[in-house]
CSV table of C-alpha atoms and ligand atoms in Angstrom, one decimal:
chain,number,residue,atom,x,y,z
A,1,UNK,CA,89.9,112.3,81.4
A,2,UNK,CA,88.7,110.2,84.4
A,3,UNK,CA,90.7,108.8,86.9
A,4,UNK,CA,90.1,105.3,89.1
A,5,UNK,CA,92.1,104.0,91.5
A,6,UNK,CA,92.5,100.8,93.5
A,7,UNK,CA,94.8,99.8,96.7
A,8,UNK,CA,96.7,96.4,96.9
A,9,UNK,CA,95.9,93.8,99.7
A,10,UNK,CA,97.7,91.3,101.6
A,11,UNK,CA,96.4,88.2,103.1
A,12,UNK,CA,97.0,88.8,107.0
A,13,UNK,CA,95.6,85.1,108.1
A,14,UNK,CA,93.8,82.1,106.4
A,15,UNK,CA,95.0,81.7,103.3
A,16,UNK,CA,94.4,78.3,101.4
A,17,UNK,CA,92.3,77.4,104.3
A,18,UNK,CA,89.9,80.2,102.9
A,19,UNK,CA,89.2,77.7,99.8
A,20,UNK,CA,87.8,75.0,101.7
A,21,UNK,CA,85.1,77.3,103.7
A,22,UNK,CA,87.3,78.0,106.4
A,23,UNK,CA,87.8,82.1,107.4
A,24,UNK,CA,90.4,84.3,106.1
A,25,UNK,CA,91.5,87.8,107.1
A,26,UNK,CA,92.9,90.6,104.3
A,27,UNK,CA,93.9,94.1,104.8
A,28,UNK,CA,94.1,96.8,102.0
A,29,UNK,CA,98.1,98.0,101.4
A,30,UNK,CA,97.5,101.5,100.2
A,31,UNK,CA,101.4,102.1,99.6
A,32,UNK,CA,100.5,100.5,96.6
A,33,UNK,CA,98.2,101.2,94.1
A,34,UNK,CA,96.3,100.6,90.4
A,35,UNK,CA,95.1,103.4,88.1
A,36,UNK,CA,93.1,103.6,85.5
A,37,UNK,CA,92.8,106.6,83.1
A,38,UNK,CA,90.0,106.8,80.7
A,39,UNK,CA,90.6,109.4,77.4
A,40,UNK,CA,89.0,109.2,74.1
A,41,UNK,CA,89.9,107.2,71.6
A,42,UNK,CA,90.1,107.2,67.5
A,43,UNK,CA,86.8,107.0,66.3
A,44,UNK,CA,85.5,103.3,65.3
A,45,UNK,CA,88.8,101.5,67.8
A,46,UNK,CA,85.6,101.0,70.7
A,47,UNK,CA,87.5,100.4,73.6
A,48,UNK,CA,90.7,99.4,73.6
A,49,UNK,CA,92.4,98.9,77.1
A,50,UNK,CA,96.1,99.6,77.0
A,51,UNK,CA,98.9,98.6,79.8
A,52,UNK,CA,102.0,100.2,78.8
A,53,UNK,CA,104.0,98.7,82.1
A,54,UNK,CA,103.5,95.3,80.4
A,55,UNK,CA,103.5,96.3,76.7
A,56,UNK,CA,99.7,95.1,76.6
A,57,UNK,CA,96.8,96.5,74.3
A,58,UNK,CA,93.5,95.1,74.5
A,59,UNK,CA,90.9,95.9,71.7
A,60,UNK,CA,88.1,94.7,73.5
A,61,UNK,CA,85.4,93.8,71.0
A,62,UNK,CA,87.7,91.5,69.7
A,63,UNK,CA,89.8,89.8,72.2
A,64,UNK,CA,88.3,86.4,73.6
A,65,UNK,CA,86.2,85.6,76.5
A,66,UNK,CA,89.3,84.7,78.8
A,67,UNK,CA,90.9,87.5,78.5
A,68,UNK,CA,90.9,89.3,82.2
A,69,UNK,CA,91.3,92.9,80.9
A,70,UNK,CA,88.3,92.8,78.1
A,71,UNK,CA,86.2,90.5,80.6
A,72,UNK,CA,85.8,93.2,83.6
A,73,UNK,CA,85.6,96.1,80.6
A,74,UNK,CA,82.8,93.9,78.8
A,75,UNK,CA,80.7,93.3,82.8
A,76,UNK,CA,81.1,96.8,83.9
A,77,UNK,CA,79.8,98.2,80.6
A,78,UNK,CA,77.0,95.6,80.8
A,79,UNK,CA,76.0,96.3,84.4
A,80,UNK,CA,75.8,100.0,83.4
A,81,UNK,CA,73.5,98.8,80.4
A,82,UNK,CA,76.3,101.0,78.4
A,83,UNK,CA,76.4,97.3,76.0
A,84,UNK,CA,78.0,99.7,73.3
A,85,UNK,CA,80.3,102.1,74.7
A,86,UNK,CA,81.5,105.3,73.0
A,87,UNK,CA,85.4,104.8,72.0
A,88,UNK,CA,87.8,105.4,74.7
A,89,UNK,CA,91.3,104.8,75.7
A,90,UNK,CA,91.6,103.1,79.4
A,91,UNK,CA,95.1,103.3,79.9
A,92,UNK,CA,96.0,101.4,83.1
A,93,UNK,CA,98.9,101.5,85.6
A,94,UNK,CA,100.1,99.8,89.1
A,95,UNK,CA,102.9,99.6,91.5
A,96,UNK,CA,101.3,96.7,92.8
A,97,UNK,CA,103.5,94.5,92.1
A,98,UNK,CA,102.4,90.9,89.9
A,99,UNK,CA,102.0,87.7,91.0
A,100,UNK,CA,103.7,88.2,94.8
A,101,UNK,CA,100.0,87.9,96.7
A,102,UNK,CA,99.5,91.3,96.8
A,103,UNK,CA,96.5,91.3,94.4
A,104,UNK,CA,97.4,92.7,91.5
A,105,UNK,CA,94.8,91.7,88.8
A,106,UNK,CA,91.9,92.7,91.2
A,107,UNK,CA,93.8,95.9,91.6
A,108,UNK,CA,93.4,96.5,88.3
A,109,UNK,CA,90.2,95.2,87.6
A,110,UNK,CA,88.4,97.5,90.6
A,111,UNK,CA,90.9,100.5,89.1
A,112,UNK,CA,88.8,100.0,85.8
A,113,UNK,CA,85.2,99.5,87.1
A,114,UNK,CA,86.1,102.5,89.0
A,115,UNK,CA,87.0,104.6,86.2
A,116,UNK,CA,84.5,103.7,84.0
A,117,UNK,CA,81.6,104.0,86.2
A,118,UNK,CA,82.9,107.3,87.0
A,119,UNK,CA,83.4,108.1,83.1
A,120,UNK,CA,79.7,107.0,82.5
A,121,UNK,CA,78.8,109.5,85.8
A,122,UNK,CA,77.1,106.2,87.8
A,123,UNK,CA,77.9,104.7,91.2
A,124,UNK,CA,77.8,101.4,92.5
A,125,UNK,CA,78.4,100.2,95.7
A,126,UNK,CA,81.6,98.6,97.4
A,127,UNK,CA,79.9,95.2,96.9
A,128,UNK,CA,78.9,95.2,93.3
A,129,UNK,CA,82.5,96.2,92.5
A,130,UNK,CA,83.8,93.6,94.1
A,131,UNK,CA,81.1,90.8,92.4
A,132,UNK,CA,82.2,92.5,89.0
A,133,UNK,CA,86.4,92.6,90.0
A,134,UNK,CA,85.3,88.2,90.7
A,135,UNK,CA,84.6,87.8,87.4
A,136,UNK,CA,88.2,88.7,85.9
A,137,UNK,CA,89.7,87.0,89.3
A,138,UNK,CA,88.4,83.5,87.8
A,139,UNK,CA,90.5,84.2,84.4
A,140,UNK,CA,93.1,84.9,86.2
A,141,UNK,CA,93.1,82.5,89.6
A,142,UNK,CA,90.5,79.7,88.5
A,143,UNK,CA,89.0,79.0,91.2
A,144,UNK,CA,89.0,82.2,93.1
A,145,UNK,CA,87.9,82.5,97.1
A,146,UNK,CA,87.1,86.0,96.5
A,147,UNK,CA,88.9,87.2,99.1
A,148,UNK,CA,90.8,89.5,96.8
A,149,UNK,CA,88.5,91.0,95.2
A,150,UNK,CA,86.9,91.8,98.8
A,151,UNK,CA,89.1,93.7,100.3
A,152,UNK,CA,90.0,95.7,97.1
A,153,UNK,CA,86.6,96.7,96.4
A,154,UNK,CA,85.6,97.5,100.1
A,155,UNK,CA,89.4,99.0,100.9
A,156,UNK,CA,89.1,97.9,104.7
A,157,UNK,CA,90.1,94.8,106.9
A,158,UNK,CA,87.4,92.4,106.1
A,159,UNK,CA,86.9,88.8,107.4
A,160,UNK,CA,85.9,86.7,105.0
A,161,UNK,CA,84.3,83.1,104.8
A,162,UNK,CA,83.5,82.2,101.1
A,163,UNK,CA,80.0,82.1,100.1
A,164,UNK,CA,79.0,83.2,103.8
A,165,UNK,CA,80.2,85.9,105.3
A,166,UNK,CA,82.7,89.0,104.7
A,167,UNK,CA,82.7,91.7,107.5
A,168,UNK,CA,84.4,94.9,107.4
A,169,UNK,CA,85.7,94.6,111.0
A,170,UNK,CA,87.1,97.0,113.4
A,171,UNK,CA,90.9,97.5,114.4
A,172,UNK,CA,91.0,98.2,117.9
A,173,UNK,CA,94.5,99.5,118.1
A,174,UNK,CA,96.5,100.2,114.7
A,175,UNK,CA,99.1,98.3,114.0
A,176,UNK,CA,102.5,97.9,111.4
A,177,UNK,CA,102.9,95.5,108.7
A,178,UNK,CA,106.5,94.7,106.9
A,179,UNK,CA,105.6,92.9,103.8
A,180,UNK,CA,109.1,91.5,102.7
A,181,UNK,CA,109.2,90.3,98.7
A,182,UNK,CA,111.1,86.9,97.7
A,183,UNK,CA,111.4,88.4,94.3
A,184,UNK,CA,109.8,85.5,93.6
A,185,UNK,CA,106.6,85.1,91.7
A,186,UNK,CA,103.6,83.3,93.4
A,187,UNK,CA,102.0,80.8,91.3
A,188,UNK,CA,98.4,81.0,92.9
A,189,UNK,CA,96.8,79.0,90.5
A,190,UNK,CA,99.2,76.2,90.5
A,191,UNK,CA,100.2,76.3,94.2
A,192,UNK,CA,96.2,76.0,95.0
A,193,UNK,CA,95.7,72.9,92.4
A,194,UNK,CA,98.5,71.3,93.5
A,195,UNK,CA,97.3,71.4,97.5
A,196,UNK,CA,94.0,70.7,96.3
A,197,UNK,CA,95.2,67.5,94.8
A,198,UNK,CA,97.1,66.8,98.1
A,199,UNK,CA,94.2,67.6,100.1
A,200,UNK,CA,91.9,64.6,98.0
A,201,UNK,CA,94.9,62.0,98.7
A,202,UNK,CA,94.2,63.1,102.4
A,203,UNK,CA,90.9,65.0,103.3
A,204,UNK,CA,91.5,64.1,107.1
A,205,UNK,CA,95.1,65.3,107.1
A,206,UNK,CA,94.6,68.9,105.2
A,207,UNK,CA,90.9,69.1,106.8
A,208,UNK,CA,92.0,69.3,110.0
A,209,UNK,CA,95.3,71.9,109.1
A,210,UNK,CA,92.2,74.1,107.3
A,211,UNK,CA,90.6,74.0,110.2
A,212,UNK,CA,93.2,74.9,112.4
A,213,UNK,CA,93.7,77.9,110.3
A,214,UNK,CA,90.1,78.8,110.9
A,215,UNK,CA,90.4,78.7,114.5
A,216,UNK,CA,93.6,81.0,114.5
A,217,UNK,CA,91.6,83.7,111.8
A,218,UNK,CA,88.8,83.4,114.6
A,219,UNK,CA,91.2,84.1,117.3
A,220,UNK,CA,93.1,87.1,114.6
A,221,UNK,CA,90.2,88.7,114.8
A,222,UNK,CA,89.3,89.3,117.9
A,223,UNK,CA,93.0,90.3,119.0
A,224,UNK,CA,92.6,92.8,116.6
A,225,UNK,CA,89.5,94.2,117.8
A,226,UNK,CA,90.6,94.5,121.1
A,227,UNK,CA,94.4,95.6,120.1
A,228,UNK,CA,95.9,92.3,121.3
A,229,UNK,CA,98.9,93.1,119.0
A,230,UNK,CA,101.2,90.3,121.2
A,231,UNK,CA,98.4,87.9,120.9
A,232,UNK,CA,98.4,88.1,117.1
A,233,UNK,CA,101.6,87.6,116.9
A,234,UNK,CA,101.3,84.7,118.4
A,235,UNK,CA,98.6,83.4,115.4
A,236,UNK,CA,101.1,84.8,112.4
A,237,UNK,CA,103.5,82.3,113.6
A,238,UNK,CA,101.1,79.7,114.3
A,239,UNK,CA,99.8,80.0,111.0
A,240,UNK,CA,103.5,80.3,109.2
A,241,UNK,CA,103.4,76.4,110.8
A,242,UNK,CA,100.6,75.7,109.1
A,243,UNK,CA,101.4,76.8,105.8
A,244,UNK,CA,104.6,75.0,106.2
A,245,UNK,CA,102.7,71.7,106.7
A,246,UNK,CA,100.4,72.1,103.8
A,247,UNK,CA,103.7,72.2,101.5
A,248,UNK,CA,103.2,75.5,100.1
A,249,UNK,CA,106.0,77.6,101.7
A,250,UNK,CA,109.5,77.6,100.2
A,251,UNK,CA,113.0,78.2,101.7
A,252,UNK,CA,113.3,81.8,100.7
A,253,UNK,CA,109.9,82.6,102.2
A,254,UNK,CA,111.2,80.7,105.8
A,255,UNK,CA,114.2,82.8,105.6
A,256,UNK,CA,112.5,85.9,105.1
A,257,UNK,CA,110.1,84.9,108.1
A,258,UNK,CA,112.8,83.5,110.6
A,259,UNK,CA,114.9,87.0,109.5
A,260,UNK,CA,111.8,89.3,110.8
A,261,UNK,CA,111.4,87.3,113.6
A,262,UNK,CA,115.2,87.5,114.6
A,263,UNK,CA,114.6,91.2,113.9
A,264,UNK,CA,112.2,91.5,116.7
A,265,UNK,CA,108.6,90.7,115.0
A,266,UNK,CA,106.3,89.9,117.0
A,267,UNK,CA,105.0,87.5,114.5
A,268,UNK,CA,105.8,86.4,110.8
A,269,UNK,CA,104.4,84.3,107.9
A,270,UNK,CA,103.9,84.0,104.2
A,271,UNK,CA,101.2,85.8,102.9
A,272,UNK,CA,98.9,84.8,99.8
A,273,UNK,CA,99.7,81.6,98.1
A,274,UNK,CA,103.1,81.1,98.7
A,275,UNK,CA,106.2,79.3,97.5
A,276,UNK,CA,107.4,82.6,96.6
A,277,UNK,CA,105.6,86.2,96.7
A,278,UNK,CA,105.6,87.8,100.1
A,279,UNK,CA,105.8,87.2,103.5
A,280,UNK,CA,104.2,89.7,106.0
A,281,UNK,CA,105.9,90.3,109.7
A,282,UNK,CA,103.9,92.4,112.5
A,283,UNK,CA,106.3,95.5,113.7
A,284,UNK,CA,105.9,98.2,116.4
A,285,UNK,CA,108.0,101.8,115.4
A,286,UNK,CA,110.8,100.2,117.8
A,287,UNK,CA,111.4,97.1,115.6
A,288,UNK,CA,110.7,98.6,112.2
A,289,UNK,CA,114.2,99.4,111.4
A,290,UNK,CA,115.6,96.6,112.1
A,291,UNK,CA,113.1,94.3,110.7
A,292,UNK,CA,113.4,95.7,107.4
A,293,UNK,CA,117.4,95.6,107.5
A,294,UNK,CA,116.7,92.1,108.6
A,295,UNK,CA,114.8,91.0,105.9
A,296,UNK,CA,116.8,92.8,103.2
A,297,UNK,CA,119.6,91.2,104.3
A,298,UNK,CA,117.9,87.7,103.8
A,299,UNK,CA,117.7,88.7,100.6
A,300,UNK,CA,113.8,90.6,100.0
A,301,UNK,CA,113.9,92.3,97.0
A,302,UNK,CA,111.5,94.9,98.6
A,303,UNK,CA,110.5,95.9,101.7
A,304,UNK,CA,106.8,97.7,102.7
A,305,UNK,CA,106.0,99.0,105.3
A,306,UNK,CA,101.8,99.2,106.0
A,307,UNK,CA,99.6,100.5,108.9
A,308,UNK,CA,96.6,98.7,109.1
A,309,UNK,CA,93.8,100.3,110.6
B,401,LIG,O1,98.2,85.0,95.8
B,401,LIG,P1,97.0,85.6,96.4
B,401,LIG,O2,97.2,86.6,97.5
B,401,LIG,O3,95.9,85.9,95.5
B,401,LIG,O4,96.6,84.3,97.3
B,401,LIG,C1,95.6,83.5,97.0
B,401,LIG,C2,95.0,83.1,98.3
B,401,LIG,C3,94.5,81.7,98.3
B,401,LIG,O5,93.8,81.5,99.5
B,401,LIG,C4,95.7,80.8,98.3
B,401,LIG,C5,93.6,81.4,97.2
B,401,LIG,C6,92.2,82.2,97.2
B,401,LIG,O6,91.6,82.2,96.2
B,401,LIG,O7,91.8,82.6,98.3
């Protein structure tokens, strides 16, 4: 039996904005997890990948080409030129939880390349993983920054420009995330098709909110490297604004945010996608309390409570 296992992310500034070349920040959430178990199977099945939280069973060799689960089986076994893998059982697991922004499919995804690579007694490194988890994230987000996948595979706080840049960056001070669910599930790939149809009736108008955005992740970072924990505050709320303006916030995400921030955050915004999924607040141990009884109170289905360093 071998074991992988994958963290979940969230989105800590520059979402959306990330698409259109702007930069992003993510942090791994380690509360929460993927797993994958390989075991042998029946003889003849090949591989067959089986979900039991969501009644799923994949026989690989015969399920089509979109299918995320088969797809980042099918490239890991390639990239290990193990085309025609012995017959196993990968049965996989997560408390991440779906479709809120906290990156659930590339969860599971790096929790498989993890497993198998370790089944087949081969390494890779952190960013191999993460060009392998991008393959399923296009089945399941369409057009994909990459971010996700990023962060999962490397498990630190990276900042990320698409097709340019990610940096594993340092964390001057360590501080506390509350990542409050709207119970809600985040459409990513509709929410970032509809502002991309948006952005083309007005280029100027979203162009200069992306770049906005970029400024602030610019300014993220280097609060965080120098443990500016007021200053980023600041740019969580900021950016909440922005998000607002580029129509992909929702009522119960304001609520949750405005409830942190009457809680004492120092800073609030949605996180990922939006209208619906999380929304992430930045705590200190004084506020944590009453942050999260704030935002349950608004009505979060689930409150988590993060250090990122
Ligand atoms: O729902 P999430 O956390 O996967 O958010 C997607 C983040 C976006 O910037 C909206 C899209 C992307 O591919 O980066």
């Amino acid at each position: 039996m071998t074991l992988g296992c994958a963290a979940g992310k969230v989105i800590l500034l520059g979402e959306h904005a990330v698409v259109y070349g702007q930069p992003a920040i993510a942090v791994p959430v380690i509360e929460v997890q993927a797993r994958a178990t390989i075991e042998p199977g029946a003889a003849g099945q090949g591989v067959v990948v089986w979900a039991p939280d969501i009644g799923k069973r994949v026989v690989v060799r015969e399920a089509p080409d979109d299918d995320p689960l088969a797809c980042i089986v099918r490239h890991t076994l390639q990239k290990m030129s193990h085309g025609r893998a012995s017959d196993l059982t990968i049965i996989v697991t997560s408390t991440v939880p779906i479709a809120r922004g906290m990156g659930s499919g590339a969860a599971v995804s790096t929790a498989i390349v993890r497993a198998l690579t370790r089944h087949f007694d081969q390494w890779l490194p952190s960013q191999a993983v993460s060009d392998l988890v991008y393959q399923a994230e296009v089945i399941y987000h369409g057009t994909p920054s990459g971010i996700d996948n990023t962060v999962i595979a490397f498990e630190k706080p990276v900042y990320f420009v698409r097709g340019v840049t990610r940096e594993v960056f340092w964390v001057g001070k360590p501080f506390l995330l509350a990542i409050g669910d709207t119970g809600i599930e985040s459409p990513t790939r509709e929410v970032v098709g509809d502002l991309r149809q948006r952005y083309h009736a007005d280029p100027a108008g979203y162009g200069s909110l992306f770049e906005r955005a970029g400024v602030i992740a610019v300014g993220a970072r280097a609060a965080i490297a120098q443990g500016q924990v007021d200053a980023l505050g600041l740019l969580l709320d900021e950016n909440h604004g922005l998000l607002q303006q580029m129509g992909v916030s929702c009522p119960e995400l304001d609520r949750l945010v405005a409830a942190a921030r009457d809680g004492g955050a120092l800073g609030a915004k949605l996180s990922g996608a939006g209208w619906g999924g999380n929304m992430i607040a930045l705590i200190t141990e004084e506020t944590r309390g009453r942050v999260d009884l704030m935002l349950r109170l608004a009505g979060a289905s689930n409150v988590i409570i993060t250090e990122v360093r």
